[in-house]
Amino acid sequence: MLKIHFSGEDIRRTRVAPAADPFWEVVLSLHLLPGRSRDPLLAGWRREVSRGMRQQEDVGALRLLSSLSPPRGYFPDFLTPYDSVHGFEAGMEALRRTPVALLQRDLTLLARSRGLPPGAAALARGEPEALEYLATTIGRYRELALGPYWPQVQGAVEADRARRARTMLDGGIEGLLANLLPGVRWEPGVLAVPAYPSTRELYLRGRGLLLVPSFFCSNTPVALVDPKLPPVLVYPVDRLGGLTAADGAGSGGASRSALAALLGRNRAAVLAASDDGCTTGELARRLSISPAAASQHTTVLRNAGLLVSHRDRNTVLHTLTPLGRAVLNH
């Protein structure tokens, strides 16, 4: 059982991540690839990704990544840097800067349960070439396993965030924690996860908790092992029908493909992401583009009468006009 202890300050500082976290989705998707999950919604995704991995020229690189993130038991904290909450590139930079002490600690823990893969010794020494090789491998796997499906991953996470927002409006943070997941219990000051695979007590000590909704998290929430790292709890979301590659998404996918042909893929994605209102920074994170590119796309869409933008201090919120909604839903 995992028990997370909250003070009043922790409750005030608890929040939900702004979008799907690319590093957590990479690691947790690796756990589901071997086929232990019986979720039929993932069967087609598993076949396509497994086939793509076998066709990669550098199979050893992906084998290294799979070895570092086994489907059961411990996996290193450094594979899911906290900075990835700000987007994939921020997480990549944090991974490249992982302190040697953290690398050595995590890989020593991994070695207790399984043999270390080739290349782990160079990683443990913090050699820049080894860290860059790992980062490149993560990028390649993300492109293969998540890229074609990312709109659906994001859509499932956004749907969960919208539901959590309504829960918070009705019951505040404690209401959110009390209704997080079936089987997860909230008692004043303590969030208990009975099905957690080990017995742990995590004291937040005023740092708050980052709740990370995840498409590939399977059944039981996940927390980092090191209590000194910024506290996160990754929890599963409803997969909303499973995964199909973006180009084969059915009738709705045909409409979006036509929209992408008209506006360009990125502007069509910006329009879709603005359906419930979105700031420039949120657009950049969701679509893995730079804030400058997001701003440029919203300017074009606004000038075309598809978006309206409202400035609130340092942020700009973009929402669809009736014309924009009609174009999106056509």
Short mmCIF file of N, CA and C in Angstrom, two decimals, residues 161-327:
data_model
loop_
_atom_site.label_atom_id
_atom_site.label_comp_id
_atom_site.label_asym_id
_atom_site.label_seq_id
_atom_site.Cartn_x
_atom_site.Cartn_y
_atom_site.Cartn_z
N ARG A 161 -9.00 15.61 -17.76
CA ARG A 161 -8.77 16.91 -17.12
C ARG A 161 -10.07 17.71 -17.00
N ALA A 162 -10.90 17.66 -18.05
CA ALA A 162 -12.17 18.37 -17.99
C ALA A 162 -13.06 17.81 -16.88
N ARG A 163 -13.05 16.50 -16.73
CA ARG A 163 -13.86 15.89 -15.66
C ARG A 163 -13.32 16.26 -14.29
N ARG A 164 -11.98 16.28 -14.15
CA ARG A 164 -11.39 16.66 -12.85
C ARG A 164 -11.69 18.12 -12.54
N ALA A 165 -11.71 18.97 -13.57
CA ALA A 165 -12.00 20.39 -13.35
C ALA A 165 -13.40 20.56 -12.78
N ARG A 166 -14.36 19.80 -13.31
CA ARG A 166 -15.72 19.89 -12.77
C ARG A 166 -15.78 19.39 -11.34
N THR A 167 -15.03 18.33 -11.05
CA THR A 167 -15.00 17.80 -9.68
C THR A 167 -14.42 18.83 -8.72
N MET A 168 -13.35 19.53 -9.14
CA MET A 168 -12.74 20.55 -8.30
C MET A 168 -13.68 21.72 -8.08
N LEU A 169 -14.46 22.10 -9.09
CA LEU A 169 -15.42 23.18 -8.92
C LEU A 169 -16.45 22.83 -7.86
N ASP A 170 -16.83 21.56 -7.81
CA ASP A 170 -17.86 21.15 -6.85
C ASP A 170 -17.29 20.87 -5.46
N GLY A 171 -16.10 20.28 -5.40
CA GLY A 171 -15.61 19.83 -4.11
C GLY A 171 -14.20 20.24 -3.75
N GLY A 172 -13.55 21.10 -4.56
CA GLY A 172 -12.19 21.52 -4.26
C GLY A 172 -11.20 20.38 -4.43
N ILE A 173 -9.96 20.62 -3.98
CA ILE A 173 -8.90 19.62 -4.13
C ILE A 173 -9.25 18.34 -3.36
N GLU A 174 -9.82 18.49 -2.17
CA GLU A 174 -10.16 17.29 -1.40
C GLU A 174 -11.23 16.48 -2.12
N GLY A 175 -12.17 17.15 -2.78
CA GLY A 175 -13.15 16.43 -3.59
C GLY A 175 -12.49 15.69 -4.74
N LEU A 176 -11.49 16.34 -5.36
CA LEU A 176 -10.74 15.70 -6.44
C LEU A 176 -10.04 14.45 -5.93
N LEU A 177 -9.36 14.55 -4.79
CA LEU A 177 -8.63 13.41 -4.25
C LEU A 177 -9.57 12.29 -3.81
N ALA A 178 -10.74 12.67 -3.28
CA ALA A 178 -11.70 11.67 -2.81
C ALA A 178 -12.32 10.88 -3.96
N ASN A 179 -12.31 11.47 -5.16
CA ASN A 179 -12.93 10.81 -6.32
C ASN A 179 -11.91 10.49 -7.41
N LEU A 180 -10.65 10.32 -7.01
CA LEU A 180 -9.60 10.14 -8.01
C LEU A 180 -9.79 8.87 -8.81
N LEU A 181 -9.89 7.72 -8.13
CA LEU A 181 -10.04 6.43 -8.80
C LEU A 181 -10.78 5.47 -7.89
N PRO A 182 -11.50 4.50 -8.45
CA PRO A 182 -12.06 3.44 -7.61
C PRO A 182 -10.94 2.69 -6.90
N GLY A 183 -11.12 2.43 -5.63
CA GLY A 183 -10.11 1.71 -4.87
C GLY A 183 -9.06 2.59 -4.23
N VAL A 184 -8.98 3.86 -4.62
CA VAL A 184 -8.06 4.81 -3.99
C VAL A 184 -8.85 5.59 -2.96
N ARG A 185 -8.37 5.60 -1.73
CA ARG A 185 -9.14 6.17 -0.63
C ARG A 185 -8.54 7.49 -0.15
N TRP A 186 -9.41 8.44 0.09
CA TRP A 186 -9.00 9.71 0.71
C TRP A 186 -9.61 9.81 2.10
N GLU A 187 -8.73 9.92 3.08
CA GLU A 187 -9.13 10.24 4.44
C GLU A 187 -8.44 11.55 4.76
N PRO A 188 -9.01 12.39 5.61
CA PRO A 188 -8.41 13.70 5.85
C PRO A 188 -6.90 13.62 6.07
N GLY A 189 -6.15 14.18 5.13
CA GLY A 189 -4.70 14.23 5.24
C GLY A 189 -3.95 13.07 4.64
N VAL A 190 -4.63 12.01 4.18
CA VAL A 190 -3.93 10.83 3.66
C VAL A 190 -4.66 10.29 2.43
N LEU A 191 -3.90 10.12 1.34
CA LEU A 191 -4.39 9.44 0.15
C LEU A 191 -3.79 8.04 0.13
N ALA A 192 -4.63 7.01 0.15
CA ALA A 192 -4.15 5.63 0.24
C ALA A 192 -4.43 4.90 -1.06
N VAL A 193 -3.40 4.18 -1.56
CA VAL A 193 -3.53 3.36 -2.77
C VAL A 193 -3.30 1.91 -2.35
N PRO A 194 -4.35 1.19 -1.97
CA PRO A 194 -4.17 -0.17 -1.41
C PRO A 194 -3.50 -1.15 -2.36
N ALA A 195 -3.73 -1.04 -3.67
CA ALA A 195 -3.19 -2.03 -4.62
C ALA A 195 -1.74 -1.75 -5.02
N TYR A 196 -1.09 -0.75 -4.41
CA TYR A 196 0.28 -0.42 -4.78
C TYR A 196 1.18 -1.63 -4.51
N PRO A 197 2.14 -1.93 -5.40
CA PRO A 197 2.90 -3.18 -5.28
C PRO A 197 3.90 -3.23 -4.13
N SER A 198 4.15 -2.11 -3.46
CA SER A 198 5.05 -2.13 -2.30
C SER A 198 4.46 -1.25 -1.21
N THR A 199 4.98 -1.42 0.00
CA THR A 199 4.49 -0.63 1.14
C THR A 199 5.35 0.61 1.28
N ARG A 200 4.70 1.78 1.14
CA ARG A 200 5.45 3.04 1.19
C ARG A 200 4.64 4.11 1.90
N GLU A 201 5.36 5.03 2.53
CA GLU A 201 4.77 6.23 3.12
C GLU A 201 5.48 7.42 2.49
N LEU A 202 4.72 8.31 1.83
CA LEU A 202 5.29 9.48 1.19
C LEU A 202 4.76 10.73 1.87
N TYR A 203 5.66 11.50 2.45
CA TYR A 203 5.29 12.75 3.12
C TYR A 203 5.62 13.91 2.19
N LEU A 204 4.61 14.67 1.83
CA LEU A 204 4.80 15.74 0.85
C LEU A 204 5.55 16.94 1.42
N ARG A 205 5.37 17.23 2.70
CA ARG A 205 6.13 18.28 3.40
C ARG A 205 6.04 19.64 2.70
N GLY A 206 4.81 20.01 2.33
CA GLY A 206 4.59 21.34 1.79
C GLY A 206 4.86 21.48 0.30
N ARG A 207 5.28 20.41 -0.37
CA ARG A 207 5.61 20.51 -1.79
C ARG A 207 4.38 20.34 -2.69
N GLY A 208 3.29 19.84 -2.14
CA GLY A 208 2.13 19.54 -2.97
C GLY A 208 2.36 18.29 -3.80
N LEU A 209 1.34 17.91 -4.56
CA LEU A 209 1.41 16.70 -5.39
C LEU A 209 0.98 17.05 -6.81
N LEU A 210 1.76 16.62 -7.79
CA LEU A 210 1.38 16.76 -9.19
C LEU A 210 0.69 15.47 -9.62
N LEU A 211 -0.59 15.57 -9.98
CA LEU A 211 -1.34 14.44 -10.49
C LEU A 211 -1.18 14.41 -12.00
N VAL A 212 -0.71 13.28 -12.53
CA VAL A 212 -0.41 13.17 -13.96
C VAL A 212 -1.36 12.15 -14.59
N PRO A 213 -2.39 12.60 -15.34
CA PRO A 213 -3.26 11.65 -16.03
C PRO A 213 -2.52 10.99 -17.18
N SER A 214 -2.66 9.67 -17.31
CA SER A 214 -1.85 8.94 -18.30
C SER A 214 -2.70 7.93 -19.07
N PHE A 215 -2.55 7.94 -20.37
CA PHE A 215 -3.23 6.98 -21.24
C PHE A 215 -2.69 5.56 -21.03
N PHE A 216 -1.37 5.43 -20.90
CA PHE A 216 -0.76 4.10 -20.84
C PHE A 216 -0.55 3.58 -19.43
N CYS A 217 -0.89 4.36 -18.42
CA CYS A 217 -0.85 3.83 -17.06
C CYS A 217 -1.92 2.75 -16.95
N SER A 218 -1.53 1.61 -16.38
CA SER A 218 -2.43 0.46 -16.36
C SER A 218 -2.87 0.15 -14.94
N ASN A 219 -4.11 0.44 -14.64
CA ASN A 219 -4.79 0.05 -13.40
C ASN A 219 -4.31 0.78 -12.16
N THR A 220 -3.06 0.55 -11.74
CA THR A 220 -2.59 1.08 -10.46
C THR A 220 -1.78 2.36 -10.66
N PRO A 221 -2.05 3.42 -9.90
CA PRO A 221 -1.24 4.64 -10.00
C PRO A 221 0.24 4.35 -9.72
N VAL A 222 1.10 5.23 -10.22
CA VAL A 222 2.55 5.07 -10.12
C VAL A 222 3.15 6.32 -9.49
N ALA A 223 4.10 6.13 -8.58
CA ALA A 223 4.83 7.24 -7.96
C ALA A 223 6.32 7.00 -8.11
N LEU A 224 7.10 8.05 -8.03
CA LEU A 224 8.56 7.93 -8.05
C LEU A 224 9.04 7.25 -6.77
N VAL A 225 10.17 6.57 -6.88
CA VAL A 225 10.73 5.88 -5.72
C VAL A 225 11.40 6.86 -4.76
N ASP A 226 12.14 7.82 -5.29
CA ASP A 226 12.92 8.74 -4.47
C ASP A 226 12.00 9.79 -3.83
N PRO A 227 11.85 9.79 -2.49
CA PRO A 227 10.95 10.75 -1.85
C PRO A 227 11.47 12.18 -1.90
N LYS A 228 12.74 12.37 -2.28
CA LYS A 228 13.30 13.72 -2.34
C LYS A 228 12.98 14.42 -3.67
N LEU A 229 12.59 13.65 -4.68
CA LEU A 229 12.22 14.25 -5.97
C LEU A 229 10.85 14.90 -5.86
N PRO A 230 10.54 15.88 -6.73
CA PRO A 230 9.21 16.49 -6.69
C PRO A 230 8.13 15.42 -6.78
N PRO A 231 7.17 15.42 -5.85
CA PRO A 231 6.20 14.31 -5.78
C PRO A 231 5.21 14.33 -6.95
N VAL A 232 5.03 13.18 -7.57
CA VAL A 232 4.03 13.01 -8.62
C VAL A 232 3.27 11.71 -8.36
N LEU A 233 2.03 11.67 -8.81
CA LEU A 233 1.25 10.43 -8.84
C LEU A 233 0.63 10.34 -10.22
N VAL A 234 1.03 9.32 -10.96
CA VAL A 234 0.53 9.09 -12.32
C VAL A 234 -0.64 8.12 -12.21
N TYR A 235 -1.77 8.47 -12.84
CA TYR A 235 -2.96 7.62 -12.70
C TYR A 235 -3.57 7.37 -14.07
N PRO A 236 -4.28 6.24 -14.24
CA PRO A 236 -4.83 5.90 -15.56
C PRO A 236 -6.09 6.69 -15.89
N VAL A 237 -6.28 6.96 -17.19
CA VAL A 237 -7.49 7.62 -17.68
C VAL A 237 -8.28 6.63 -18.53
N ASP A 238 -9.52 6.96 -18.79
CA ASP A 238 -10.34 6.18 -19.71
C ASP A 238 -9.75 6.31 -21.11
N ARG A 239 -9.49 5.18 -21.77
CA ARG A 239 -8.82 5.21 -23.08
C ARG A 239 -9.75 5.55 -24.24
N LEU A 240 -11.01 5.76 -23.99
CA LEU A 240 -11.94 6.32 -24.97
C LEU A 240 -11.90 5.58 -26.32
N GLY A 241 -11.96 4.26 -26.27
CA GLY A 241 -12.07 3.51 -27.52
C GLY A 241 -10.76 2.99 -28.07
N GLY A 242 -9.65 3.25 -27.40
CA GLY A 242 -8.38 2.68 -27.84
C GLY A 242 -7.65 3.55 -28.84
N LEU A 243 -6.77 2.91 -29.62
CA LEU A 243 -5.85 3.63 -30.49
C LEU A 243 -5.96 3.15 -31.93
N THR A 244 -6.01 4.11 -32.85
CA THR A 244 -5.80 3.84 -34.26
C THR A 244 -4.88 4.92 -34.77
N ALA A 245 -4.07 4.59 -35.76
CA ALA A 245 -3.16 5.58 -36.32
C ALA A 245 -3.95 6.76 -36.85
N ALA A 246 -3.34 7.94 -36.80
CA ALA A 246 -4.04 9.17 -37.14
C ALA A 246 -4.64 9.14 -38.54
N ASP A 247 -3.97 8.47 -39.48
CA ASP A 247 -4.47 8.46 -40.85
C ASP A 247 -5.62 7.49 -41.06
N GLY A 248 -5.93 6.69 -40.02
CA GLY A 248 -7.01 5.71 -40.19
C GLY A 248 -8.03 5.82 -39.10
N ALA A 249 -8.41 7.02 -38.74
CA ALA A 249 -9.26 7.23 -37.59
C ALA A 249 -10.74 7.15 -37.91
N GLY A 250 -11.16 6.59 -39.05
CA GLY A 250 -12.57 6.44 -39.34
C GLY A 250 -13.15 7.70 -39.94
N SER A 251 -14.49 7.83 -39.87
CA SER A 251 -15.15 8.94 -40.53
C SER A 251 -14.75 10.26 -39.94
N GLY A 252 -14.60 10.31 -38.59
CA GLY A 252 -14.12 11.54 -37.98
C GLY A 252 -12.72 11.88 -38.45
N GLY A 253 -11.89 10.82 -38.63
CA GLY A 253 -10.54 11.05 -39.11
C GLY A 253 -10.53 11.59 -40.53
N ALA A 254 -11.50 11.16 -41.35
CA ALA A 254 -11.55 11.67 -42.72
C ALA A 254 -11.82 13.16 -42.73
N SER A 255 -12.73 13.61 -41.85
CA SER A 255 -13.02 15.04 -41.78
C SER A 255 -11.79 15.81 -41.34
N ARG A 256 -11.09 15.29 -40.33
CA ARG A 256 -9.91 15.98 -39.83
C ARG A 256 -8.80 15.98 -40.89
N SER A 257 -8.72 14.89 -41.68
CA SER A 257 -7.71 14.86 -42.74
C SER A 257 -8.01 15.92 -43.79
N ALA A 258 -9.31 16.09 -44.12
CA ALA A 258 -9.68 17.12 -45.08
C ALA A 258 -9.38 18.50 -44.53
N LEU A 259 -9.64 18.69 -43.21
CA LEU A 259 -9.34 19.97 -42.59
C LEU A 259 -7.84 20.24 -42.61
N ALA A 260 -7.04 19.20 -42.33
CA ALA A 260 -5.59 19.36 -42.36
C ALA A 260 -5.10 19.72 -43.76
N ALA A 261 -5.74 19.14 -44.80
CA ALA A 261 -5.35 19.47 -46.17
C ALA A 261 -5.67 20.93 -46.49
N LEU A 262 -6.74 21.45 -45.92
CA LEU A 262 -7.13 22.83 -46.17
C LEU A 262 -6.25 23.82 -45.41
N LEU A 263 -6.06 23.59 -44.11
CA LEU A 263 -5.36 24.55 -43.26
C LEU A 263 -3.89 24.23 -43.06
N GLY A 264 -3.50 22.98 -43.31
CA GLY A 264 -2.19 22.50 -42.89
C GLY A 264 -2.37 21.74 -41.59
N ARG A 265 -1.57 20.69 -41.38
CA ARG A 265 -1.75 19.81 -40.23
C ARG A 265 -1.64 20.56 -38.90
N ASN A 266 -0.64 21.44 -38.77
CA ASN A 266 -0.45 22.12 -37.49
C ASN A 266 -1.60 23.07 -37.18
N ARG A 267 -2.05 23.84 -38.19
CA ARG A 267 -3.14 24.78 -37.91
C ARG A 267 -4.45 24.05 -37.64
N ALA A 268 -4.66 22.92 -38.33
CA ALA A 268 -5.85 22.12 -38.03
C ALA A 268 -5.79 21.60 -36.59
N ALA A 269 -4.58 21.19 -36.15
CA ALA A 269 -4.43 20.71 -34.77
C ALA A 269 -4.63 21.83 -33.77
N VAL A 270 -4.15 23.04 -34.09
CA VAL A 270 -4.37 24.20 -33.21
C VAL A 270 -5.86 24.49 -33.10
N LEU A 271 -6.57 24.44 -34.21
CA LEU A 271 -8.01 24.69 -34.19
C LEU A 271 -8.72 23.66 -33.32
N ALA A 272 -8.36 22.38 -33.49
CA ALA A 272 -9.00 21.32 -32.70
C ALA A 272 -8.69 21.47 -31.21
N ALA A 273 -7.44 21.83 -30.89
CA ALA A 273 -7.04 21.96 -29.48
C ALA A 273 -7.72 23.14 -28.80
N SER A 274 -8.19 24.11 -29.59
CA SER A 274 -8.84 25.29 -29.03
C SER A 274 -10.33 25.09 -28.78
N ASP A 275 -10.80 23.86 -28.99
CA ASP A 275 -12.23 23.58 -28.90
C ASP A 275 -12.82 24.01 -27.55
N ASP A 276 -12.09 23.76 -26.46
CA ASP A 276 -12.57 24.12 -25.12
C ASP A 276 -11.82 25.32 -24.55
N GLY A 277 -11.10 26.05 -25.39
CA GLY A 277 -10.29 27.16 -24.91
C GLY A 277 -8.90 26.71 -24.53
N CYS A 278 -7.90 27.44 -24.98
CA CYS A 278 -6.52 27.01 -24.76
C CYS A 278 -5.60 28.22 -24.84
N THR A 279 -4.63 28.31 -23.92
CA THR A 279 -3.66 29.40 -23.99
C THR A 279 -2.57 29.06 -25.00
N THR A 280 -1.77 30.06 -25.35
CA THR A 280 -0.68 29.82 -26.30
C THR A 280 0.30 28.79 -25.75
N GLY A 281 0.63 28.90 -24.47
CA GLY A 281 1.55 27.94 -23.87
C GLY A 281 0.99 26.53 -23.86
N GLU A 282 -0.30 26.39 -23.57
CA GLU A 282 -0.92 25.07 -23.58
C GLU A 282 -0.92 24.47 -24.98
N LEU A 283 -1.19 25.30 -25.99
CA LEU A 283 -1.14 24.80 -27.36
C LEU A 283 0.26 24.27 -27.70
N ALA A 284 1.28 25.04 -27.30
CA ALA A 284 2.65 24.61 -27.60
C ALA A 284 2.96 23.27 -26.94
N ARG A 285 2.54 23.09 -25.68
CA ARG A 285 2.81 21.83 -24.97
C ARG A 285 2.04 20.67 -25.58
N ARG A 286 0.76 20.89 -25.85
CA ARG A 286 -0.06 19.80 -26.37
C ARG A 286 0.41 19.31 -27.74
N LEU A 287 0.83 20.25 -28.57
CA LEU A 287 1.16 19.90 -29.95
C LEU A 287 2.66 19.75 -30.19
N SER A 288 3.46 19.91 -29.11
CA SER A 288 4.92 19.77 -29.21
C SER A 288 5.50 20.71 -30.26
N ILE A 289 5.04 21.98 -30.23
CA ILE A 289 5.59 23.01 -31.09
C ILE A 289 6.07 24.15 -30.21
N SER A 290 6.83 25.07 -30.77
CA SER A 290 7.34 26.18 -29.98
C SER A 290 6.23 27.19 -29.70
N PRO A 291 6.31 27.95 -28.60
CA PRO A 291 5.32 29.01 -28.35
C PRO A 291 5.23 30.00 -29.49
N ALA A 292 6.37 30.31 -30.14
CA ALA A 292 6.33 31.24 -31.27
C ALA A 292 5.51 30.67 -32.42
N ALA A 293 5.68 29.37 -32.69
CA ALA A 293 4.90 28.74 -33.76
C ALA A 293 3.42 28.71 -33.40
N ALA A 294 3.11 28.42 -32.14
CA ALA A 294 1.71 28.40 -31.70
C ALA A 294 1.09 29.78 -31.88
N SER A 295 1.84 30.82 -31.50
CA SER A 295 1.34 32.19 -31.64
C SER A 295 1.10 32.54 -33.11
N GLN A 296 2.01 32.11 -33.97
CA GLN A 296 1.87 32.39 -35.41
C GLN A 296 0.62 31.72 -35.97
N HIS A 297 0.39 30.46 -35.59
CA HIS A 297 -0.78 29.74 -36.09
C HIS A 297 -2.07 30.39 -35.60
N THR A 298 -2.10 30.78 -34.32
CA THR A 298 -3.33 31.39 -33.80
C THR A 298 -3.59 32.74 -34.47
N THR A 299 -2.54 33.48 -34.80
CA THR A 299 -2.72 34.76 -35.50
C THR A 299 -3.38 34.55 -36.85
N VAL A 300 -2.91 33.55 -37.60
CA VAL A 300 -3.50 33.26 -38.92
C VAL A 300 -4.96 32.85 -38.77
N LEU A 301 -5.24 31.99 -37.80
CA LEU A 301 -6.61 31.52 -37.59
C LEU A 301 -7.52 32.64 -37.10
N ARG A 302 -6.98 33.52 -36.26
CA ARG A 302 -7.76 34.66 -35.77
C ARG A 302 -8.08 35.62 -36.92
N ASN A 303 -7.09 35.89 -37.77
CA ASN A 303 -7.32 36.78 -38.91
C ASN A 303 -8.33 36.20 -39.90
N ALA A 304 -8.45 34.87 -39.91
CA ALA A 304 -9.42 34.22 -40.79
C ALA A 304 -10.80 34.12 -40.15
N GLY A 305 -10.93 34.63 -38.91
CA GLY A 305 -12.21 34.61 -38.23
C GLY A 305 -12.57 33.29 -37.58
N LEU A 306 -11.59 32.39 -37.40
CA LEU A 306 -11.86 31.08 -36.82
C LEU A 306 -11.60 31.04 -35.32
N LEU A 307 -10.76 31.93 -34.81
CA LEU A 307 -10.45 32.00 -33.39
C LEU A 307 -10.68 33.42 -32.89
N VAL A 308 -10.95 33.54 -31.59
CA VAL A 308 -10.93 34.83 -30.92
C VAL A 308 -9.99 34.69 -29.73
N SER A 309 -9.19 35.73 -29.47
CA SER A 309 -8.16 35.66 -28.43
C SER A 309 -8.43 36.73 -27.37
N HIS A 310 -8.32 36.33 -26.10
CA HIS A 310 -8.51 37.24 -24.97
C HIS A 310 -7.24 37.22 -24.11
N ARG A 311 -6.69 38.39 -23.85
CA ARG A 311 -5.50 38.48 -23.00
C ARG A 311 -5.91 38.65 -21.55
N ASP A 312 -5.29 37.86 -20.67
CA ASP A 312 -5.48 37.98 -19.23
C ASP A 312 -4.10 38.05 -18.59
N ARG A 313 -3.66 39.26 -18.27
CA ARG A 313 -2.31 39.49 -17.73
C ARG A 313 -1.26 38.92 -18.69
N ASN A 314 -0.55 37.85 -18.28
CA ASN A 314 0.56 37.37 -19.11
C ASN A 314 0.17 36.22 -20.03
N THR A 315 -1.11 35.87 -20.08
CA THR A 315 -1.53 34.76 -20.93
C THR A 315 -2.59 35.22 -21.92
N VAL A 316 -2.68 34.50 -23.03
CA VAL A 316 -3.70 34.76 -24.04
C VAL A 316 -4.50 33.48 -24.23
N LEU A 317 -5.83 33.58 -24.02
CA LEU A 317 -6.72 32.43 -24.17
C LEU A 317 -7.38 32.49 -25.54
N HIS A 318 -7.28 31.38 -26.28
CA HIS A 318 -7.85 31.28 -27.62
C HIS A 318 -9.07 30.37 -27.58
N THR A 319 -10.19 30.84 -28.15
CA THR A 319 -11.39 30.03 -28.23
C THR A 319 -11.95 30.12 -29.65
N LEU A 320 -12.77 29.12 -30.01
CA LEU A 320 -13.33 29.07 -31.35
C LEU A 320 -14.45 30.10 -31.51
N THR A 321 -14.52 30.71 -32.67
CA THR A 321 -15.69 31.49 -33.06
C THR A 321 -16.74 30.51 -33.58
N PRO A 322 -18.00 30.97 -33.76
CA PRO A 322 -18.98 30.05 -34.37
C PRO A 322 -18.53 29.53 -35.72
N LEU A 323 -17.86 30.38 -36.52
CA LEU A 323 -17.34 29.91 -37.81
C LEU A 323 -16.27 28.84 -37.59
N GLY A 324 -15.38 29.07 -36.63
CA GLY A 324 -14.33 28.10 -36.34
C GLY A 324 -14.90 26.77 -35.90
N ARG A 325 -15.96 26.80 -35.07
CA ARG A 325 -16.57 25.54 -34.62
C ARG A 325 -17.25 24.83 -35.78
N ALA A 326 -17.89 25.62 -36.66
CA ALA A 326 -18.53 25.00 -37.81
C ALA A 326 -17.51 24.32 -38.73
N VAL A 327 -16.36 25.00 -38.94
CA VAL A 327 -15.30 24.41 -39.77
C VAL A 327 -14.76 23.13 -39.13
#
